[in-house]
Coordinates of C-alpha atoms and ligand atoms in Angstrom, one line a residue:
M28 CA 167.8 48.6 148.1
S29 CA 164.9 46.4 149.1
F30 CA 163.7 45.3 145.7
E31 CA 165.1 42.5 143.5
I32 CA 164.0 42.0 139.9
L33 CA 163.8 38.4 138.9
Q34 CA 162.4 38.3 135.4
H35 CA 160.7 40.3 132.7
D36 CA 157.7 39.6 130.5
A37 CA 155.5 42.0 128.5
G38 CA 156.1 45.4 130.1
G39 CA 156.0 43.8 133.6
R40 CA 158.3 42.0 135.8
L41 CA 158.6 39.5 138.6
G42 CA 160.4 40.5 141.7
I43 CA 160.9 40.2 145.4
L44 CA 160.4 43.0 147.9
Y45 CA 162.4 42.5 151.1
T46 CA 160.8 43.9 154.3
R47 CA 161.3 43.5 158.0
H48 CA 158.5 41.0 158.1
G49 CA 159.6 38.9 155.2
K50 CA 159.6 38.7 151.4
V51 CA 156.8 39.7 149.1
E52 CA 156.7 38.2 145.7
T53 CA 155.7 40.9 143.2
P54 CA 153.5 41.7 141.4
A55 CA 151.4 41.7 144.6
I56 CA 148.2 43.2 145.9
C57 CA 147.7 44.6 149.4
P58 CA 144.1 44.2 150.7
V59 CA 143.2 47.4 152.5
I60 CA 142.2 47.0 156.1
N61 CA 139.9 49.4 157.9
P62 CA 140.8 49.0 161.6
N63 CA 137.3 50.2 162.5
K64 CA 135.6 47.5 160.5
L65 CA 137.5 44.2 160.1
V66 CA 135.2 42.3 157.7
V67 CA 138.0 39.7 157.3
T68 CA 140.5 39.8 160.1
P69 CA 144.2 40.3 159.2
K70 CA 145.0 37.0 160.9
E71 CA 142.5 35.3 158.6
M72 CA 144.0 37.0 155.6
F73 CA 147.4 35.7 156.6
E74 CA 146.0 32.2 156.8
M75 CA 144.4 32.6 153.4
G76 CA 147.8 33.4 151.8
V77 CA 147.7 37.2 151.7
Q78 CA 151.3 38.3 151.6
I79 CA 151.0 41.9 152.5
V80 CA 148.2 44.3 153.7
M81 CA 147.7 48.0 153.8
T82 CA 146.0 50.1 156.5
N83 CA 145.3 53.8 156.9
S84 CA 147.2 56.0 159.3
Y85 CA 144.6 58.8 159.2
I86 CA 141.9 56.5 160.7
I87 CA 144.3 55.4 163.5
Y88 CA 145.7 58.9 164.0
K89 CA 142.3 60.6 164.4
D90 CA 140.9 58.1 166.9
P91 CA 142.5 58.6 170.3
E92 CA 141.7 55.1 171.4
L93 CA 143.1 53.4 168.2
R94 CA 146.0 55.7 168.2
D95 CA 146.9 54.9 171.8
K96 CA 146.5 51.2 171.3
T97 CA 148.7 51.2 168.1
L98 CA 151.4 53.2 169.7
R99 CA 151.5 50.9 172.7
K100 CA 151.4 47.6 170.8
G101 CA 153.0 48.5 167.5
L102 CA 151.1 48.1 164.2
H103 CA 151.7 44.3 163.8
D104 CA 150.4 43.3 167.3
F105 CA 147.5 45.8 167.0
L106 CA 146.3 44.3 163.7
D107 CA 147.5 40.8 164.5
F108 CA 149.2 40.3 161.1
K109 CA 152.5 38.5 160.8
G110 CA 153.4 39.6 157.3
P111 CA 154.5 43.1 156.0
I112 CA 152.1 46.0 156.5
V113 CA 151.9 49.2 154.3
I114 CA 150.6 52.3 156.1
D115 CA 148.8 54.8 153.9
N116 CA 149.4 58.4 154.7
G117 CA 145.9 59.9 154.9
A118 CA 146.3 62.0 151.7
Y119 CA 143.1 60.5 150.3
Q120 CA 141.2 61.8 153.3
W121 CA 142.8 65.1 152.6
H122 CA 141.4 64.8 149.1
V123 CA 137.9 63.8 150.3
Y124 CA 137.5 66.1 153.3
G125 CA 139.2 69.1 151.8
S126 CA 142.1 69.2 154.3
I127 CA 143.6 67.3 157.2
D128 CA 145.1 69.0 160.1
V129 CA 148.5 67.4 160.1
D130 CA 151.7 68.3 158.3
A131 CA 154.1 66.1 156.4
L132 CA 156.6 65.8 159.3
E133 CA 153.9 65.0 161.8
M134 CA 152.5 62.3 159.7
F135 CA 156.0 60.9 158.9
N136 CA 156.8 60.8 162.6
F137 CA 153.5 59.2 163.5
Q138 CA 153.9 56.5 160.8
R139 CA 157.4 55.8 162.0
S140 CA 156.3 55.5 165.6
I141 CA 153.9 52.7 164.8
R142 CA 156.5 50.8 162.8
P143 CA 155.0 49.7 159.6
D144 CA 157.1 47.8 157.0
I145 CA 156.3 50.4 154.3
G146 CA 155.4 54.0 155.0
I147 CA 154.1 56.5 152.4
L148 CA 155.3 60.1 152.6
L149 CA 152.5 62.6 152.7
D150 CA 151.5 63.8 149.3
Y151 CA 148.9 66.3 148.0
P152 CA 146.6 64.4 145.7
T153 CA 145.9 66.0 142.3
S154 CA 142.2 65.6 141.9
H155 CA 140.9 64.8 138.4
D156 CA 139.0 68.1 138.1
M157 CA 141.9 70.5 139.1
S158 CA 143.2 73.2 136.8
K159 CA 146.8 72.9 135.6
E160 CA 147.8 75.6 137.9
K161 CA 146.4 73.9 140.9
A162 CA 147.8 70.5 139.7
T163 CA 151.3 72.2 139.5
E164 CA 150.9 73.3 143.1
T165 CA 150.1 69.7 144.2
I166 CA 153.3 68.3 142.8
K167 CA 155.2 71.2 144.3
V168 CA 153.8 70.5 147.8
T169 CA 154.2 66.7 147.3
L170 CA 157.9 67.1 146.4
E171 CA 158.5 69.6 149.2
N172 CA 156.9 67.3 151.7
A173 CA 159.1 64.4 150.5
R174 CA 162.3 66.5 150.7
K175 CA 161.4 67.6 154.2
C176 CA 161.1 64.0 155.4
V177 CA 164.0 62.4 153.6
P178 CA 166.7 63.6 155.9
L179 CA 164.9 61.9 158.8
I180 CA 164.7 58.5 157.2
S181 CA 166.8 56.1 159.2
K182 CA 168.1 52.8 157.9
E183 CA 168.1 51.3 161.4
D184 CA 164.3 51.2 161.8
G185 CA 164.1 49.2 158.6
I186 CA 161.0 51.0 157.3
L187 CA 160.8 51.4 153.5
W188 CA 159.5 54.7 152.2
T189 CA 157.3 55.4 149.2
G190 CA 157.4 58.7 147.3
V191 CA 154.0 59.4 145.6
I192 CA 153.8 60.7 142.0
Q193 CA 151.1 63.3 141.5
G194 CA 150.1 65.4 138.5
G195 CA 146.7 63.9 137.7
Y196 CA 146.1 63.6 134.0
F197 CA 148.6 66.4 133.2
L198 CA 151.2 63.9 131.9
D199 CA 154.0 66.5 131.7
L200 CA 153.5 67.1 135.5
V201 CA 153.5 63.3 136.1
A202 CA 156.8 63.0 134.3
K203 CA 158.3 65.9 136.1
C204 CA 157.2 64.7 139.5
A205 CA 158.5 61.2 138.8
K206 CA 161.9 62.5 137.7
E207 CA 162.3 64.7 140.8
M208 CA 161.0 62.0 143.2
S209 CA 163.5 59.5 141.7
K210 CA 166.3 61.8 142.8
L211 CA 165.4 61.2 146.5
P212 CA 166.8 58.1 148.3
L213 CA 163.4 56.3 148.6
D214 CA 162.6 52.6 148.3
L215 CA 159.3 52.6 146.3
H216 CA 157.0 54.9 144.4
A217 CA 153.3 55.0 143.9
L218 CA 151.1 56.6 141.3
G219 CA 148.8 58.9 143.2
E220 CA 145.4 59.6 141.8
P221 CA 144.1 57.2 139.1
V222 CA 141.0 56.5 141.3
Q223 CA 138.4 58.6 139.5
F224 CA 139.5 57.1 136.1
L225 CA 139.3 53.6 137.5
I226 CA 135.8 54.3 138.8
E227 CA 134.8 55.6 135.3
Y228 CA 136.5 52.5 133.6
D229 CA 138.7 55.0 131.7
F230 CA 141.6 52.5 131.6
K231 CA 143.3 54.4 128.8
K232 CA 143.9 57.4 131.0
V233 CA 145.2 55.1 133.8
A234 CA 147.6 53.5 131.3
D235 CA 148.8 56.9 130.2
M236 CA 149.6 58.0 133.7
L237 CA 151.1 54.6 134.6
V238 CA 153.5 54.4 131.6
V239 CA 154.6 58.1 131.9
A240 CA 155.3 57.6 135.6
R241 CA 157.1 54.3 135.1
A242 CA 159.2 55.6 132.2
N243 CA 160.4 58.6 134.2
L244 CA 161.1 56.8 137.5
R245 CA 164.2 55.1 138.6
A246 CA 164.0 51.8 136.8
D247 CA 165.1 49.6 139.8
R248 CA 162.4 50.8 142.1
P249 CA 158.9 49.1 142.4
L250 CA 155.8 51.1 141.4
H251 CA 152.6 50.9 143.3
L252 CA 149.4 51.7 141.4
F253 CA 146.9 53.1 144.0
G254 CA 143.4 51.8 144.1
A255 CA 143.3 49.3 141.2
G256 CA 141.7 46.2 142.7
L257 CA 139.4 44.7 140.1
P258 CA 141.0 41.3 139.4
W259 CA 140.4 41.3 135.7
T260 CA 142.2 44.6 135.3
L261 CA 145.4 43.5 137.1
P262 CA 147.1 41.6 134.3
F263 CA 146.9 44.6 132.0
F264 CA 148.3 47.0 134.6
V265 CA 151.1 44.6 135.4
A266 CA 151.9 44.3 131.7
M267 CA 152.1 48.1 131.5
G268 CA 154.6 48.2 134.4
A269 CA 152.9 48.2 137.8
D270 CA 154.5 46.0 140.6
L271 CA 152.2 46.6 143.5
F272 CA 148.5 47.2 144.1
D273 CA 146.1 47.8 146.9
S274 CA 142.4 47.6 147.0
A275 CA 139.4 47.7 149.3
A276 CA 137.2 46.3 146.5
Y277 CA 136.9 42.9 148.1
A278 CA 135.1 44.4 151.1
L279 CA 133.3 47.2 149.3
Y280 CA 131.8 44.8 146.9
A281 CA 130.9 42.3 149.6
K282 CA 129.0 45.0 151.4
R283 CA 126.9 45.4 148.2
R284 CA 126.5 41.6 148.0
V285 CA 128.7 41.4 144.9
Y286 CA 130.5 38.2 144.0
M287 CA 133.7 38.9 142.1
T288 CA 135.2 36.6 139.5
P289 CA 138.4 36.9 137.4
A290 CA 136.2 37.9 134.4
G291 CA 133.6 40.2 135.9
N292 CA 131.2 40.6 138.8
F293 CA 127.7 39.2 139.7
T294 CA 125.3 40.1 142.5
L295 CA 124.8 37.2 144.8
D296 CA 121.1 37.3 144.2
S297 CA 121.5 37.0 140.5
L298 CA 123.5 33.7 140.7
T299 CA 122.0 30.3 140.2
E300 CA 125.2 28.4 140.7
L301 CA 128.5 29.2 142.5
I302 CA 131.3 29.5 140.0
C303 CA 134.4 29.2 142.1
E304 CA 136.4 26.5 144.0
C305 CA 137.6 28.6 146.9
P306 CA 137.2 27.3 150.5
V307 CA 134.1 29.5 150.9
C308 CA 132.4 28.3 147.7
T309 CA 133.2 24.7 148.5
S310 CA 132.0 24.8 152.1
Y311 CA 128.7 26.5 151.4
T312 CA 125.9 26.0 148.9
L313 CA 124.6 29.1 147.1
N314 CA 121.3 28.7 149.0
E315 CA 123.1 28.6 152.3
L316 CA 125.1 31.7 151.4
K317 CA 122.0 33.6 150.3
K318 CA 120.2 32.8 153.6
L319 CA 123.0 33.7 156.0
E320 CA 122.5 36.6 158.4
P321 CA 123.9 39.7 156.7
E322 CA 127.1 40.1 158.8
L323 CA 128.4 36.6 158.2
Q324 CA 127.3 36.7 154.5
E325 CA 129.3 39.9 154.0
K326 CA 132.3 38.3 155.7
L327 CA 132.2 35.2 153.5
L328 CA 131.6 37.2 150.3
A329 CA 134.6 39.4 151.2
K330 CA 136.7 36.2 151.8
H331 CA 135.6 34.8 148.4
N332 CA 136.4 38.1 146.7
L333 CA 139.8 38.1 148.4
Y334 CA 140.5 34.6 147.2
V335 CA 139.7 35.5 143.7
T336 CA 142.0 38.6 143.9
I337 CA 145.0 36.9 145.3
T338 CA 144.6 33.9 143.0
E339 CA 144.6 36.2 140.0
M340 CA 147.8 37.8 141.3
R341 CA 149.4 34.3 141.6
R342 CA 148.2 33.5 138.1
I343 CA 149.8 36.7 136.8
R344 CA 153.2 35.7 138.4
E345 CA 152.9 32.2 136.9
Y346 CA 152.1 33.6 133.5
I347 CA 155.2 35.8 133.7
R348 CA 157.3 32.8 134.7
H349 CA 156.0 31.1 131.5
N350 CA 156.5 34.2 129.3
R351 CA 152.8 34.2 128.6
L352 CA 151.6 37.4 130.3
W353 CA 150.3 38.9 127.1
E354 CA 148.0 35.9 126.5
L355 CA 146.4 36.4 130.0
V356 CA 146.1 40.1 129.3
H357 CA 144.3 39.3 126.1
V358 CA 141.8 37.0 127.7
R359 CA 141.1 39.4 130.6
A360 CA 140.8 42.4 128.2
H361 CA 137.8 40.8 126.7
T362 CA 135.9 41.1 130.0
H363 CA 135.1 44.7 129.2
P364 CA 135.3 46.8 126.0
Q365 CA 137.0 49.7 127.9
L366 CA 139.8 47.4 128.9
L367 CA 140.2 46.0 125.4
K368 CA 140.2 49.6 124.1
A369 CA 143.0 50.5 126.6
L370 CA 145.0 47.4 125.6
V371 CA 144.9 48.1 121.8
Y372 CA 145.6 51.8 122.4
S373 CA 148.5 51.1 124.7
L374 CA 150.1 48.5 122.4
R375 CA 150.2 51.1 119.6
K376 CA 150.9 54.2 121.6
Y377 CA 153.6 52.7 123.9
R378 CA 155.2 50.4 121.3
K379 CA 158.7 51.7 122.0
Y380 CA 158.3 51.5 125.7
L381 CA 157.1 48.0 125.6
E382 CA 159.7 46.9 123.1
K383 CA 162.4 48.0 125.5
R384 CA 160.9 46.0 128.4
D385 CA 159.6 42.8 126.8
L386 CA 161.7 39.7 126.3
F387 CA 163.7 39.3 123.1
T388 CA 162.5 35.7 122.7
K389 CA 160.1 33.6 124.6
R390 CA 159.9 29.9 125.7
R391 CA 156.3 29.7 124.4
A392 CA 154.9 30.2 121.0
F393 CA 153.4 33.5 120.0
F394 CA 149.6 33.2 120.0
W395 CA 148.0 35.3 117.3
L396 CA 144.6 35.8 118.7
D397 CA 143.4 38.9 116.9
D398 CA 144.5 41.3 114.3
F399 CA 145.7 43.8 116.9
C400 CA 148.4 41.3 117.9
K401 CA 150.5 42.8 115.2
Y402 CA 151.2 45.6 117.6
R403 CA 152.5 43.3 120.3
P404 CA 156.2 44.1 121.0
E405 CA 157.5 40.7 120.1
I406 CA 156.2 41.0 116.6
S407 CA 156.7 44.7 116.0
R408 CA 160.2 44.7 117.4
A409 CA 161.2 41.6 115.3
L410 CA 159.8 43.1 112.1
S411 CA 161.5 46.5 112.6
R412 CA 164.8 44.7 113.3
V413 CA 164.4 42.7 110.1
K414 CA 163.8 45.9 108.1
K415 CA 166.7 47.7 109.7
V416 CA 169.2 44.9 109.2
F417 CA 168.1 43.5 105.8
G418 CA 166.5 46.7 104.3
S419 CA 163.2 45.0 103.6
S420 CA 160.2 43.9 105.6
T421 CA 160.3 40.4 104.1
V422 CA 161.6 38.0 106.7
P423 CA 164.7 36.3 105.2
S424 CA 164.5 32.5 104.6
G425 CA 167.3 32.0 107.1
L426 CA 165.1 33.2 110.0
R427 CA 162.3 30.8 109.2
Y428 CA 162.9 28.8 112.4
T429 CA 163.8 31.7 114.7
Y430 CA 161.5 33.3 117.2
P431 CA 158.8 34.6 116.6
F432 CA 158.6 33.7 112.9
Y433 CA 158.3 30.0 113.5
Q434 CA 157.1 29.7 117.1
F435 CA 153.7 30.9 116.1
E436 CA 150.1 29.8 116.4
S437 CA 147.5 31.8 114.6
Y438 CA 143.7 31.8 114.4
T439 CA 143.9 32.5 110.6
D440 CA 146.0 30.8 107.9
K441 CA 147.4 34.1 106.8
L442 CA 150.8 35.0 108.2
P443 CA 151.1 38.5 109.7
F444 CA 154.5 38.8 107.9
K445 CA 156.0 38.0 104.6
L446 CA 158.4 35.1 104.6
E447 CA 161.0 34.8 101.8
R448 CA 160.7 31.6 99.9
K449 CA 164.2 30.7 99.0
K450 CA 166.3 27.6 99.5
V451 CA 169.2 28.4 101.9
N452 CA 172.0 26.2 103.1
K453 CA 173.0 25.7 106.7
L454 CA 175.8 28.2 106.6
E455 CA 173.4 30.9 105.2
I456 CA 170.9 30.1 107.9
V457 CA 173.3 30.6 110.8
R458 CA 174.8 33.7 109.3
T459 CA 171.4 35.2 108.7
I460 CA 170.5 34.5 112.4
A461 CA 173.7 36.2 113.4
D462 CA 173.0 39.3 111.3
Y463 CA 169.5 39.5 112.8
Q464 CA 170.6 38.9 116.4
F465 CA 173.6 41.3 116.4
K466 CA 171.8 43.8 114.2
K467 CA 174.2 44.2 111.4
K468 CA 174.1 42.7 107.9
G469 CA 177.3 40.9 107.1
I470 CA 178.4 40.2 110.7
G471 CA 177.4 36.5 110.3
E472 CA 180.0 36.1 107.6
K473 CA 182.7 37.6 109.9
I474 CA 181.9 35.6 113.0
I475 CA 181.1 32.3 111.3
P476 CA 184.0 31.7 109.0
N477 CA 184.0 29.6 105.8
G478 CA 184.9 26.1 106.9
A479 CA 182.9 26.2 110.1
E480 CA 181.4 22.9 111.0
I481 CA 177.7 23.0 111.5
A482 CA 176.4 20.1 113.6
V483 CA 172.8 18.9 113.0
S484 CA 170.6 16.9 115.3
K485 CA 170.0 13.4 113.9
K486 CA 166.6 13.3 115.4
T487 CA 165.1 16.6 114.3
G488 CA 167.4 17.6 111.4
R489 CA 167.8 21.0 113.0
I490 CA 171.1 22.8 113.5
R491 CA 172.5 22.2 117.0
S492 CA 175.9 23.9 117.1
I493 CA 178.7 25.7 115.2
L494 CA 182.3 24.7 115.6
Y495 CA 185.5 26.0 114.1
E496 CA 188.9 24.4 114.3
E497 CA 187.4 22.0 116.9
K498 CA 186.2 24.9 119.1
L499 CA 182.6 25.3 120.0
L500 CA 181.5 28.8 119.0
F501 CA 177.7 28.8 119.2
V502 CA 174.8 26.6 120.2
L503 CA 171.5 27.0 118.5
R504 CA 168.9 27.0 121.2
A505 CA 166.0 24.6 120.5
Y506 CA 163.1 26.7 121.6
D507 CA 163.9 30.0 119.9
Y508 CA 166.6 29.1 117.4
I509 CA 169.0 31.9 118.2
L510 CA 172.7 31.8 118.6
I511 CA 173.9 31.2 122.2
P512 CA 177.6 32.3 122.2
Q513 CA 180.1 30.1 124.0
I514 CA 183.2 31.7 125.2
E515 CA 185.1 31.0 121.9
G516 CA 182.2 32.5 120.0
G517 CA 182.3 35.5 122.4
K518 CA 185.9 36.2 121.6
I519 CA 185.1 36.4 117.9
L520 CA 182.0 38.5 118.5
K521 CA 184.1 40.9 120.6
E522 CA 186.5 41.4 117.7
N523 CA 183.7 42.2 115.3
I524 CA 181.3 44.3 117.4
P525 CA 182.7 47.7 118.6
F526 CA 182.6 48.6 122.3
P527 CA 180.2 49.1 124.0
R528 CA 177.7 47.4 121.8
F529 CA 176.3 44.1 123.2
R530 CA 178.5 44.6 126.3
V531 CA 177.8 44.5 130.0
I532 CA 180.7 46.0 131.9
A533 CA 181.7 44.5 135.2
S534 CA 183.7 46.1 138.0
K535 CA 186.9 44.4 139.4
R536 CA 184.8 42.8 142.2
G537 CA 182.3 41.7 139.6
I538 CA 185.1 39.9 137.7
K539 CA 186.2 38.2 140.9
S540 CA 182.6 37.1 141.5
I541 CA 182.3 35.6 138.0
I542 CA 185.5 33.6 138.4
E543 CA 184.8 32.4 141.9
R544 CA 181.1 32.1 142.0
K545 CA 180.0 32.1 138.3
C546 CA 177.6 34.9 138.9
L547 CA 177.5 38.7 138.5
P548 CA 175.6 40.5 141.2
A549 CA 173.9 43.7 140.1
K550 CA 176.0 45.9 142.3
Y551 CA 179.1 45.0 140.3
I552 CA 177.7 46.2 137.0
I553 CA 179.1 49.5 135.9
G554 CA 177.8 49.8 132.4
C555 CA 175.5 48.2 129.8
D556 CA 174.7 48.8 126.2
K557 CA 171.6 50.9 126.3
E558 CA 170.2 49.4 123.1
L559 CA 169.9 45.9 124.6
V560 CA 166.6 44.4 125.7
P561 CA 166.0 41.7 128.3
G562 CA 166.7 38.2 126.9
E563 CA 169.6 39.3 124.5
Q564 CA 172.9 37.5 124.5
V565 CA 175.8 39.7 125.8
L566 CA 179.5 39.9 126.2
I567 CA 180.6 40.5 129.8
V568 CA 183.8 42.7 129.7
D569 CA 185.9 44.7 132.1
E570 CA 186.5 48.4 131.8
T571 CA 189.3 47.9 129.2
D572 CA 187.0 45.7 127.1
D573 CA 188.7 42.4 128.0
L574 CA 186.2 39.6 127.7
I575 CA 185.4 37.9 131.0
A576 CA 182.4 35.8 130.1
V577 CA 179.3 35.5 127.9
G578 CA 175.7 35.5 129.2
E579 CA 172.1 36.5 128.8
L580 CA 170.7 39.8 129.9
K581 CA 167.6 39.4 132.1
F582 CA 166.9 43.1 133.0
T583 CA 166.6 46.2 131.0
P584 CA 170.0 48.0 130.6
E585 CA 168.8 50.8 132.9
E586 CA 167.8 48.3 135.6
A587 CA 171.1 46.4 135.2
V588 CA 173.1 49.5 135.9
L589 CA 171.0 51.0 138.7
A590 CA 170.0 47.8 140.6
T591 CA 172.0 46.8 143.7
R592 CA 170.2 43.5 144.2
G593 CA 169.7 40.5 142.0
F594 CA 171.5 39.1 139.0
P595 CA 170.9 41.1 135.8
V596 CA 172.9 38.7 133.7
K597 CA 172.8 34.9 133.5
V598 CA 176.5 34.1 133.2
R599 CA 177.4 31.2 131.0
G600 CA 180.9 30.7 129.5
I601 CA 183.8 32.1 131.4
A602 CA 187.2 32.9 129.9
E603 CA 190.2 30.9 131.1
E604 CA 191.7 32.8 134.0
E605 CA 195.1 33.4 132.5
T606 CA 193.6 35.2 129.5
I607 CA 191.6 37.6 131.7
Ligands
ZN730 ZN1 134.8 31.4 145.9

């Protein structure tokens, strides 16, 4: 497997895609290069910090001169780009021109012969105006094409292959195509035809297609959303589950003299000041830019547009690292009412999907920026857990310092939840947190016995840790005020929570790795409680439910079991060897 998941936030994730020409940090965007018209050269792009580019095999294939040159030199020399290159399969041209005169195997072999890092199996695009019958035919052909090519994929050439998901806006077909495509041994997937909806700013429909595809695909594979290149839409699509993007927008807009910004576009002529600090905008004045001869002006505008796009992608990754992606989505969604509409719609419609993917607790306070924030997964999940465990939607007093009920900044003075006003002692507080965290009323009483010593910070007055008979059971983490089990706490938890709840199951080699290297690689995970969400505290056990260690789940349970790269659990306390 070529993809490693690093971290979750909102419905998105941070990852690394490993290719023959190096690593790509995801989410990432591939600027599309037209070999016939290099507005910005691939070499310049590499120097600007572009990680990965995409070009079209149809254009190269149809032009004997280009074709010959590429076959002779290989794609990387031909384009003069040192990083990874994705080669598109020409299906879009099929879509636009009615048909192309190559078949799936011919296109597969051609792609392979020019040695890209990522190839795309030939699909049959479902156009937005097709009947259901015709759309069904497109997924049938797309799947048949993929099945024909798969036996010819060779590990030796190191090319990663993408299986495209078609079905248009027939969401049942999208789901079916995603499920079937997931069964094939491919590296990536792409959502085929959102382009018409993107042009119409119908972001709701794109979100529907994206979520349905993502939810039905193998969880450990990255998903590429074709054609979504407007910078201000990227945070939303990442938050809904896309890992990879491509776009020719930087060049198409430059041709129309459009100056992109992270919050909307302006025509160059309409500007009175430059509103960007990129190398183009700091080397030229607006007047100089306006007066340049058209070719150079187009090139510089394209460069500026690219800087804006890749900077937004970097910003998205940084916001994920800080657990703040929703806040960026919120800001960008106010660029256009259609995007805001899609955000509010998706938060409500895909609540369950998002609750499964978003972090259990976050390092940063929850920013309540609008009434619709009540649909955000951190709040909706916490409140439904309170209701399930305590039988009422009132948040118990014992949770008053626990995320998200305390780590909270709001634009109004009214709290979006009802907090119980009752005096509680320290023991009641930690037991309530345990009930909430391990989803069962009364479990706190079992795992934190009477007589437990509750240590308090002298500086803050907050609870720091829980000891029993001089053994450290739990630490209360400062930023989210949840229980972090130590190995002794893990032992008590194991006795009180039935298998396989709150468990990650490691293979024999996994146990060896935990003992020797204090880590649990993904390939050694053989089971995981399906009810867990990223960020929850877990018990790491072997197949016979012997406790090996305690830790924190970083992936979704599905990803943890399927992934073969990365470290789905952060291992903390490890049991003494003789007890394993
Ligand atoms: Zn600029």
